[in-house]
XYZ file of C-alpha atoms in Angstrom:
603
model
C -33.462 18.059 13.758
C -34.151 14.933 15.734
C -31.871 11.964 15.221
C -33.024 8.964 13.236
C -34.431 6.343 15.576
C -33.268 2.751 15.648
C -35.594 -0.213 15.563
C -34.957 -3.386 17.539
C -32.943 -4.895 14.702
C -30.633 -1.872 14.655
C -31.886 -0.447 11.350
C -32.933 3.220 11.407
C -36.608 3.549 10.571
C -36.553 6.846 8.759
C -40.225 6.735 7.842
C -41.378 6.403 11.447
C -39.082 9.231 12.457
C -40.357 11.384 9.591
C -43.976 10.723 10.577
C -43.086 11.824 14.083
C -41.718 15.083 12.675
C -44.964 15.595 10.750
C -47.029 14.998 13.894
C -45.087 17.708 15.730
C -45.438 20.019 12.718
C -49.217 19.567 12.751
C -49.354 20.488 16.433
C -47.249 23.574 15.731
C -49.534 24.571 12.847
C -52.603 24.121 15.007
C -51.085 26.406 17.611
C -50.035 28.996 15.010
C -46.287 28.448 15.513
C -45.322 28.526 11.834
C -41.559 28.697 12.403
C -41.454 25.453 14.349
C -43.917 23.861 11.943
C -41.601 24.736 9.036
C -38.604 23.276 10.859
C -40.349 19.971 11.530
C -41.658 19.724 7.965
C -38.093 20.199 6.766
C -36.993 17.497 9.203
C -39.593 15.102 7.835
C -38.573 15.774 4.215
C -34.914 15.323 5.017
C -35.706 11.863 6.363
C -38.305 10.886 3.745
C -38.361 13.294 0.780
C -41.481 11.647 -0.707
C -43.577 11.269 2.468
C -47.138 12.288 1.445
C -48.014 13.560 4.916
C -45.023 15.931 4.841
C -46.075 17.395 1.502
C -49.663 17.806 2.721
C -48.355 19.572 5.803
C -46.170 21.829 3.623
C -49.237 22.822 1.595
C -51.050 23.690 4.849
C -48.056 25.778 5.901
C -48.216 27.842 2.677
C -51.918 28.585 3.277
C -51.376 29.353 6.966
C -48.496 31.704 6.120
C -50.700 33.657 3.737
C -49.141 32.568 0.462
C -45.918 31.586 -1.241
C -43.925 34.726 -0.516
C -44.586 34.513 3.204
C -43.914 30.771 3.250
C -40.555 31.290 1.556
C -39.440 33.504 4.442
C -39.763 30.450 6.689
C -37.033 28.739 4.621
C -34.356 31.427 4.228
C -31.355 30.567 2.091
C -28.924 32.014 4.629
C -29.685 29.145 7.045
C -29.790 26.199 4.677
C -30.348 22.586 5.554
C -31.094 19.818 3.106
C -34.700 19.440 4.223
C -35.321 23.190 4.366
C -33.964 23.755 0.855
C -35.999 20.841 -0.441
C -39.114 22.365 1.127
C -38.260 25.769 -0.366
C -37.912 24.179 -3.826
C -41.380 22.635 -3.505
C -42.877 25.962 -2.437
C -41.264 27.676 -5.428
C -42.654 24.980 -7.726
C -46.135 25.489 -6.303
C -45.883 29.072 -7.559
C -44.487 27.981 -10.952
C -41.181 29.742 -10.279
C -39.521 27.101 -12.393
C -36.038 28.529 -12.736
C -35.616 28.892 -8.981
C -37.382 25.626 -8.167
C -35.371 23.480 -10.578
C -32.109 25.167 -9.661
C -32.620 24.626 -5.937
C -33.920 21.077 -6.243
C -30.923 20.184 -8.395
C -28.581 21.452 -5.681
C -30.437 19.328 -3.124
C -30.206 16.260 -5.381
C -26.512 16.885 -6.037
C -25.803 17.037 -2.300
C -26.948 13.419 -1.882
C -28.036 11.747 -5.144
C -29.080 8.593 -3.289
C -32.115 10.327 -1.751
C -35.283 10.411 -3.910
C -35.743 14.185 -4.036
C -36.086 14.069 -7.823
C -39.047 11.711 -7.784
C -41.472 14.564 -7.265
C -44.473 14.765 -9.636
C -43.974 18.384 -10.618
C -40.740 17.631 -12.482
C -42.869 15.894 -15.105
C -45.089 18.863 -15.863
C -44.959 19.774 -19.585
C -44.722 23.524 -19.086
C -41.413 23.419 -17.178
C -38.964 22.897 -20.052
C -40.027 25.947 -22.106
C -39.925 28.097 -18.976
C -36.322 27.317 -18.031
C -33.599 29.757 -18.946
C -30.384 28.576 -20.575
C -28.395 29.575 -17.489
C -30.629 27.570 -15.165
C -30.233 24.500 -17.358
C -26.490 24.964 -17.657
C -25.842 25.342 -13.934
C -28.182 22.463 -13.088
C -26.352 20.168 -15.514
C -22.991 21.333 -14.165
C -24.117 20.602 -10.599
C -25.090 17.042 -11.498
C -21.919 16.480 -13.516
C -19.840 17.477 -10.521
C -21.828 15.305 -8.130
C -22.251 12.119 -10.132
C -19.634 9.464 -10.828
C -19.100 7.988 -14.241
C -20.973 5.777 -14.723
C -23.907 6.377 -12.391
C -25.032 3.305 -10.444
C -28.345 1.687 -11.385
C -29.841 2.668 -8.038
C -28.955 6.358 -8.366
C -29.961 6.306 -12.032
C -33.497 5.300 -11.055
C -33.590 7.737 -8.149
C -32.806 10.861 -10.170
C -34.290 9.754 -13.505
C -37.043 12.448 -13.547
C -34.522 15.266 -13.119
C -32.158 13.731 -15.663
C -34.947 13.391 -18.233
C -36.086 16.968 -17.620
C -32.577 18.362 -18.074
C -31.928 16.308 -21.223
C -35.160 17.630 -22.746
C -34.211 21.157 -21.696
C -30.769 20.834 -23.275
C -32.223 19.608 -26.565
C -34.660 22.517 -26.586
C -31.643 24.844 -26.869
C -30.086 23.105 -29.855
C -28.023 26.144 -30.888
C -26.301 26.583 -27.522
C -22.933 24.826 -27.743
C -22.318 25.157 -23.998
C -25.536 23.378 -23.102
C -25.102 20.673 -25.708
C -21.535 19.952 -24.529
C -22.459 19.820 -20.852
C -25.555 17.762 -21.646
C -23.314 15.291 -23.452
C -21.258 14.909 -20.286
C -24.409 14.205 -18.264
C -25.714 11.680 -20.787
C -22.336 9.967 -20.787
C -22.606 9.432 -17.024
C -25.906 7.650 -17.638
C -24.247 5.552 -20.390
C -26.665 7.076 -22.909
C -23.871 7.082 -25.446
C -25.953 7.719 -28.560
C -27.438 10.829 -26.988
C -24.058 11.865 -25.594
C -22.430 11.595 -29.022
C -25.268 13.388 -30.765
C -25.113 16.305 -28.336
C -21.308 16.487 -28.449
C -21.131 16.357 -32.257
C -23.750 19.115 -32.559
C -21.922 21.252 -30.021
C -18.600 20.768 -31.818
C -20.133 21.715 -35.179
C -21.480 24.927 -33.692
C -18.216 25.858 -32.018
C -15.047 23.773 -32.196
C -13.560 25.141 -28.990
C -11.958 23.748 -25.850
C -15.165 22.681 -24.121
C -16.827 21.023 -27.087
C -13.604 19.302 -28.153
C -13.038 17.881 -24.689
C -16.582 16.547 -24.486
C -16.544 15.024 -27.958
C -13.216 13.356 -27.250
C -14.554 11.980 -23.984
C -17.468 10.355 -25.790
C -15.142 8.799 -28.345
C -12.851 7.527 -25.603
C -15.723 6.028 -23.592
C -17.152 4.290 -26.656
C -13.889 2.620 -27.632
C -12.747 4.991 -30.386
C -9.484 6.372 -29.023
C -8.066 7.404 -32.407
C -11.055 9.654 -33.039
C -10.621 11.167 -29.574
C -6.926 11.716 -30.250
C -7.707 13.463 -33.530
C -10.242 15.818 -31.914
C -8.007 16.674 -28.970
C -4.851 17.105 -31.049
C -6.683 19.432 -33.437
C -7.928 21.513 -30.532
C -4.453 21.800 -29.001
C -2.988 22.880 -32.321
C -5.609 25.633 -32.467
C -5.141 26.597 -28.829
C -2.389 24.923 -26.768
C -3.370 26.681 -23.529
C -5.303 23.769 -21.969
C -2.498 22.028 -20.072
C -4.797 19.354 -18.677
C -5.951 18.361 -22.139
C -2.273 17.794 -22.990
C -2.222 15.272 -20.142
C -5.410 13.525 -21.291
C -4.122 13.264 -24.836
C -0.718 11.945 -23.789
C -2.232 9.344 -21.487
C -4.694 8.254 -24.156
C -1.714 7.539 -26.384
C -0.226 5.523 -23.518
C -3.474 3.647 -22.867
C -3.490 2.555 -26.500
C 0.072 1.261 -26.369
C 1.818 4.322 -27.822
C 3.249 6.143 -24.798
C 6.188 7.537 -26.769
C 3.736 9.553 -28.896
C 2.426 11.202 -25.762
C 5.802 12.482 -24.592
C 5.963 15.621 -26.782
C 2.586 16.816 -25.511
C 3.720 16.577 -21.909
C 7.193 17.915 -22.604
C 5.566 21.073 -23.945
C 3.696 21.661 -20.689
C 6.548 20.764 -18.351
C 8.937 23.017 -20.260
C 6.805 25.968 -19.159
C 5.643 24.566 -15.801
C 8.272 22.137 -14.447
C 6.218 21.438 -11.308
C 2.820 21.234 -12.991
C 0.497 19.349 -10.637
C -0.633 16.867 -13.287
C 1.649 17.109 -16.313
C 4.883 16.645 -14.361
C 3.737 13.387 -12.685
C 2.117 12.243 -15.936
C 5.407 12.694 -17.798
C 7.176 10.502 -15.264
C 4.368 7.974 -15.569
C 4.709 7.821 -19.347
C 8.438 7.352 -19.101
C 7.870 4.480 -16.673
C 5.426 2.880 -19.086
C 8.026 3.086 -21.821
C 11.060 1.584 -20.081
C 9.842 0.260 -16.693
C 12.764 1.967 -14.953
C 12.111 2.421 -11.236
C 13.935 5.759 -11.275
C 10.712 7.282 -12.604
C 8.807 5.913 -9.589
C 11.422 7.395 -7.267
C 11.023 10.703 -9.099
C 7.262 10.463 -8.591
C 7.851 9.882 -4.884
C 10.155 12.913 -4.819
C 7.518 15.031 -6.543
C 4.846 13.892 -4.096
C 7.097 14.626 -1.128
C 7.881 18.116 -2.427
C 4.292 18.838 -3.451
C 2.037 16.786 -1.142
C -1.083 18.498 -2.529
C -0.326 17.155 -6.033
C -2.512 14.110 -5.538
C -2.108 12.871 -9.093
C 1.504 11.950 -8.351
C 0.263 9.706 -5.551
C -2.404 8.180 -7.783
C 0.136 7.299 -10.458
C 2.608 5.982 -7.919
C -0.091 3.719 -6.501
C -1.086 2.577 -9.986
C 2.432 1.521 -10.933
C 3.355 0.043 -7.540
C 0.182 -2.033 -7.301
C 1.638 -4.849 -9.395
C 5.213 -4.643 -8.091
C 6.172 -6.898 -5.199
C 7.487 -5.065 -2.134
C 6.589 -1.721 -3.712
C 2.879 -2.422 -3.342
C 2.396 -5.883 -1.876
C 4.096 -8.724 -0.014
C 6.073 -11.030 -2.256
C 5.269 -14.690 -1.770
C 7.730 -17.205 -0.411
C 9.291 -19.930 -2.539
C 10.938 -22.258 -0.021
C 10.361 -25.998 -0.338
C 8.989 -25.986 3.219
C 6.343 -23.438 2.234
C 5.487 -25.480 -0.845
C 5.106 -28.529 1.397
C 2.808 -26.565 3.666
C 0.582 -25.661 0.718
C 0.357 -29.329 -0.286
C -0.630 -30.332 3.244
C -3.299 -27.618 3.340
C -4.768 -28.950 0.105
C -5.029 -32.464 1.520
C -5.653 -32.055 5.258
C -8.622 -30.144 6.727
C -7.808 -27.326 9.141
C -9.103 -29.200 12.165
C -6.691 -32.093 11.567
C -3.456 -30.140 11.150
C -2.582 -29.598 14.801
C -2.341 -33.351 15.442
C -0.790 -34.272 12.118
C 2.522 -36.070 12.577
C 4.754 -35.409 9.631
C 8.435 -35.937 8.921
C 9.984 -34.037 6.056
C 13.503 -33.723 4.745
C 14.940 -30.660 3.065
C 18.151 -30.855 1.108
C 19.634 -27.691 2.590
C 19.057 -25.182 5.356
C 16.143 -22.885 4.604
C 15.355 -19.511 6.206
C 14.446 -19.815 9.895
C 11.236 -17.875 9.264
C 10.100 -20.553 6.817
C 10.722 -23.189 9.494
C 8.844 -21.035 12.009
C 5.866 -20.711 9.670
C 5.625 -24.456 9.082
C 5.929 -25.303 12.772
C 3.253 -22.818 13.750
C 0.860 -24.376 11.246
C 1.938 -28.007 11.881
C 3.142 -28.184 15.500
C 4.090 -31.894 15.286
C 6.195 -31.669 12.150
C 9.733 -33.071 12.260
C 12.055 -31.239 9.868
C 15.313 -32.914 8.896
C 17.988 -30.859 7.130
C 20.396 -32.832 4.979
C 23.224 -30.318 4.707
C 24.219 -26.744 5.490
C 25.228 -25.523 2.069
C 28.170 -23.376 1.081
C 28.561 -20.533 1.808
C 26.980 -21.133 5.204
C 23.597 -19.329 5.398
C 23.780 -19.483 9.201
C 26.483 -16.822 9.289
C 25.808 -13.080 9.131
C 27.236 -11.287 6.161
C 30.998 -10.939 6.653
C 30.848 -7.192 6.033
C 28.283 -6.803 8.770
C 28.853 -6.219 12.425
C 29.211 -9.629 14.138
C 28.371 -8.020 17.472
C 25.303 -6.246 16.115
C 21.586 -6.735 16.611
C 20.314 -10.216 15.795
C 17.005 -12.022 16.224
C 17.993 -15.559 15.152
C 20.820 -17.743 16.416
C 22.068 -21.153 15.383
C 23.504 -22.987 18.433
C 26.853 -24.632 17.764
C 26.468 -27.058 14.911
C 22.669 -26.797 14.886
C 20.783 -26.928 11.605
C 17.808 -25.039 12.994
C 17.824 -21.495 14.343
C 16.211 -20.340 17.576
C 14.889 -16.857 18.448
C 17.126 -14.892 20.779
C 14.693 -12.063 21.532
C 11.569 -12.166 23.670
C 8.056 -12.006 22.193
C 6.403 -8.587 21.990
C 4.076 -7.509 24.768
C 0.368 -8.191 24.305
C -0.293 -4.495 23.714
C 2.479 -4.224 21.127
C 1.381 -7.445 19.421
C -2.136 -6.055 19.044
C -0.859 -2.815 17.556
C 1.380 -4.676 15.115
C -1.517 -6.968 14.186
C -3.706 -3.936 13.484
C -1.024 -2.281 11.348
C -0.046 -5.313 9.266
C -1.380 -5.390 5.709
C -0.601 -7.432 2.624
C -1.082 -4.502 0.249
C -0.423 -0.774 0.401
C -0.630 2.026 -2.189
C 3.132 2.583 -2.559
C 6.295 2.624 -0.445
C 5.980 6.222 0.812
C 2.418 5.463 1.898
C 3.560 2.325 3.716
C 6.323 4.285 5.414
C 3.853 6.943 6.535
C 1.309 4.381 7.744
C 3.950 2.609 9.843
C 4.327 5.733 11.981
C 1.574 4.112 14.058
C 4.304 1.805 15.405
C 6.750 4.576 16.240
C 5.917 4.556 19.949
C 6.532 0.823 20.394
C 9.707 -0.125 22.263
C 12.450 -1.531 20.060
C 12.452 -4.922 21.860
C 8.770 -5.362 20.931
C 9.415 -4.628 17.269
C 12.379 -7.006 17.211
C 10.392 -9.631 19.057
C 7.626 -9.542 16.449
C 10.143 -10.528 13.754
C 10.567 -14.006 15.255
C 7.392 -14.215 17.391
C 4.840 -12.752 14.989
C 1.436 -12.173 16.573
C -1.274 -14.461 15.255
C -3.568 -12.949 12.631
C -7.243 -12.316 13.184
C -9.570 -15.150 12.239
C -9.226 -14.609 8.520
C -9.596 -17.670 6.230
C -7.050 -16.222 3.814
C -4.318 -16.013 6.440
C -5.243 -19.482 7.668
C -4.456 -20.793 4.176
C -1.426 -18.550 3.590
C 0.362 -18.217 6.941
C 3.675 -17.449 5.229
C 2.274 -14.198 3.821
C 1.156 -13.138 7.279
C 4.570 -13.823 8.807
C 6.325 -11.930 6.025
C 3.904 -9.029 6.344
C 4.405 -8.789 10.115
C 8.162 -8.757 9.592
C 7.987 -6.036 6.968
C 5.705 -3.763 9.001
C 7.773 -4.332 12.133
C 10.871 -3.206 10.237
C 8.975 -0.182 8.970
C 8.143 0.489 12.608
C 11.864 0.313 13.390
C 12.359 2.874 10.602
C 10.376 5.296 12.793
C 12.193 4.455 16.024
C 13.613 7.582 17.665
C 13.243 9.680 14.532
C 14.634 12.641 16.452
C 18.076 11.028 16.194
C 20.139 12.146 13.174
C 20.132 9.345 10.604
C 23.866 8.702 10.612
C 23.997 8.284 14.400
C 20.548 6.753 14.795
C 19.523 3.519 16.451
C 17.131 2.780 13.602
C 19.940 2.899 11.043
C 22.172 0.587 13.072
C 19.392 -1.924 13.742
C 18.124 -2.098 10.166
C 21.614 -2.498 8.723
C 22.332 -5.276 11.234
C 19.082 -7.056 10.337
C 19.849 -6.679 6.640
C 23.208 -8.370 7.149
C 21.967 -11.052 9.535
C 21.604 -14.791 8.963
C 19.942 -15.547 5.651
C 16.250 -15.129 6.355
C 13.008 -13.374 5.504
C 13.984 -10.792 8.118
C 16.743 -9.634 5.746
C 14.078 -8.975 3.103
C 11.918 -7.076 5.587
C 14.835 -4.907 6.682
C 15.707 -4.234 3.046
C 12.156 -3.082 2.314
C 12.274 -0.677 5.260
C 15.640 0.673 4.145
C 14.438 1.169 0.577
C 11.382 3.011 1.929
C 13.669 5.283 3.946
C 15.802 5.907 0.871
C 12.741 6.863 -1.180
C 11.769 9.305 1.562
C 15.278 10.633 2.272
C 17.448 11.418 -0.769
C 20.408 12.084 1.521
C 20.380 8.438 2.661
C 20.115 6.879 -0.789
C 23.770 6.315 -1.566
C 24.532 4.550 1.710
C 21.357 2.457 1.681
C 21.847 1.548 -1.965
C 25.368 0.323 -1.257
C 24.144 -1.773 1.681
C 21.368 -3.362 -0.407
C 23.811 -4.057 -3.237
C 26.355 -5.599 -0.880
C 23.789 -8.073 0.412
C 22.440 -8.717 -3.091
C 25.888 -9.503 -4.522
C 26.646 -11.872 -1.639
C 23.375 -13.707 -2.261
C 23.986 -13.814 -6.011
C 27.435 -15.307 -5.448
C 26.017 -17.847 -3.000
C 23.398 -18.875 -5.575
C 26.208 -20.233 -7.758
C 26.705 -23.134 -5.343
C 23.389 -23.515 -3.458
C 19.763 -22.443 -3.446
C 19.115 -18.903 -2.203
C 15.380 -18.490 -1.764
C 15.486 -14.780 -0.951
C 17.521 -13.848 -4.043
C 14.488 -12.899 -6.150
C 13.398 -10.432 -3.501
C 16.819 -8.867 -3.398
C 16.873 -8.578 -7.186
C 13.641 -6.574 -7.006
C 14.752 -4.526 -4.012
C 18.035 -3.716 -5.740
C 16.100 -2.513 -8.765
C 14.099 -0.332 -6.364
C 17.377 1.563 -5.804
C 17.869 2.857 -9.357
C 20.595 5.263 -8.286
C 23.128 2.439 -7.720
C 25.738 1.187 -10.188
C 24.089 0.351 -13.570
C 26.071 -2.880 -13.785
C 24.497 -4.132 -10.581
C 21.047 -3.206 -11.843
C 21.744 -5.120 -15.053
C 22.757 -8.159 -12.995
C 19.523 -7.982 -10.996
C 17.474 -7.814 -14.199
C 19.399 -10.700 -15.741
C 18.887 -12.923 -12.702
C 15.158 -12.192 -12.645
C 14.882 -12.918 -16.353
C 16.769 -16.183 -15.941
C 14.455 -17.175 -13.097
C 11.423 -16.415 -15.263
C 12.720 -18.612 -18.084
C 13.360 -21.637 -15.871
């Protein structure tokens, strides 16, 4: 097959390429080379399934070969290509071999539903439907059901409409076949033909109230906003035959989707009692429990299940679903410092082109995290920030329990109210890699941890340097308006990169452990949050490190909570959430974190 050509505007002109294939096929036919002619006709159809010249050439090929049987040998099924199988289907149709023709064309359509293979005139012939066997119809419908999403897009709907209409008519012609009616209902549902889908499913269920018909009828009820009717059908089926473990999951989650997750628990408990590591029921049970009480221990258990059974993709899907709306578990938490709020006000009032020269003096009542100061100064280079007082306890000091001689990235010179970086910027190559890796959202913490392995080969000084010299983002209007999110994201991903530093070292003696604990206990800053996220991610991935990491997170959290009694602590909310992400720690500490978050919400 020749490649699709490109026109001057860079768009592949499939029609011109297909016409070229036809021209070569004609030359091959004229010279009696039927094999090459067949190949080029197939190439033309693969590019343009409806090209009239290709179909005319195919008709010539059948005559030149001496008839349909001989022409079919030119398109053997043991060397299939999309174009060749499409050509074979058309040859079969020319001989009214409807079962074979429809079956093969359906497979071609299912391979790529966006191509207009189904818009062939012979699908509309009235004598096809009566000629099709029940098995042909069934397997054709099954092939489309597997290939098509729910719902089908408008474009694909129009493209395969002739085949869909043929199969619906064929299904209805076998109105006593429960299998066909049930599968036809599933196909109609994909086309949002809900009246037809319900009619077919109800008829199928009346004929035989079995697993297949019950599932399909329940699906129609669920899609049309009648969950209680779906629940009734599915529950009845499971009482008759409890062997369908996946239907247990669907029923339990339908209860949850309608606000009754506790009613779904017994259905999942029954499956998990027999199959503790069931690929769908076990994660679903954890998901239902999380919906009921919101306890992060169920998310950790999901992460454990996914780590132990990486091919159980449903655990990952549920983990992503529940982490998507949880800060630090699925996205960067915003900053709440007064300096960041000031920056937002300036952005609302001053156009981007005027910010670099804007002279601004602002006063803050107390020292704020150095990263917040950094963010403001990068956006407003001529800003003058005046700090009224230090606050007590002094946020410039590392946590007393930490190692005063440990790794640090910020330093307050004697008596200074503003911190300065004490590490060099990352190299240009490292900065680019960090920029490429940084994201504001991720599926869940284990996924973020795994993705950060891309930074594992960066030298530690580069990763530390990025914490206080974050590389500039790409020219993205969102980051231009929210520079604080970019800085926080760079810091988090850099710490996740540190989590992969020298992973061959045993955890207890590792550089990565020492560095992350030192950053966690450093001067009060966004970097502490970033280090905490990385440590929590490690704990989720390594059960053997959970106790130690949980204690370290709690120690920092309690210190911040105590400090908040006498001064503002802008990173306290983050540490409440990150403490709750360590559900194995002391329940009293978890209760304190919840209480502080609730109090913050009520203010």
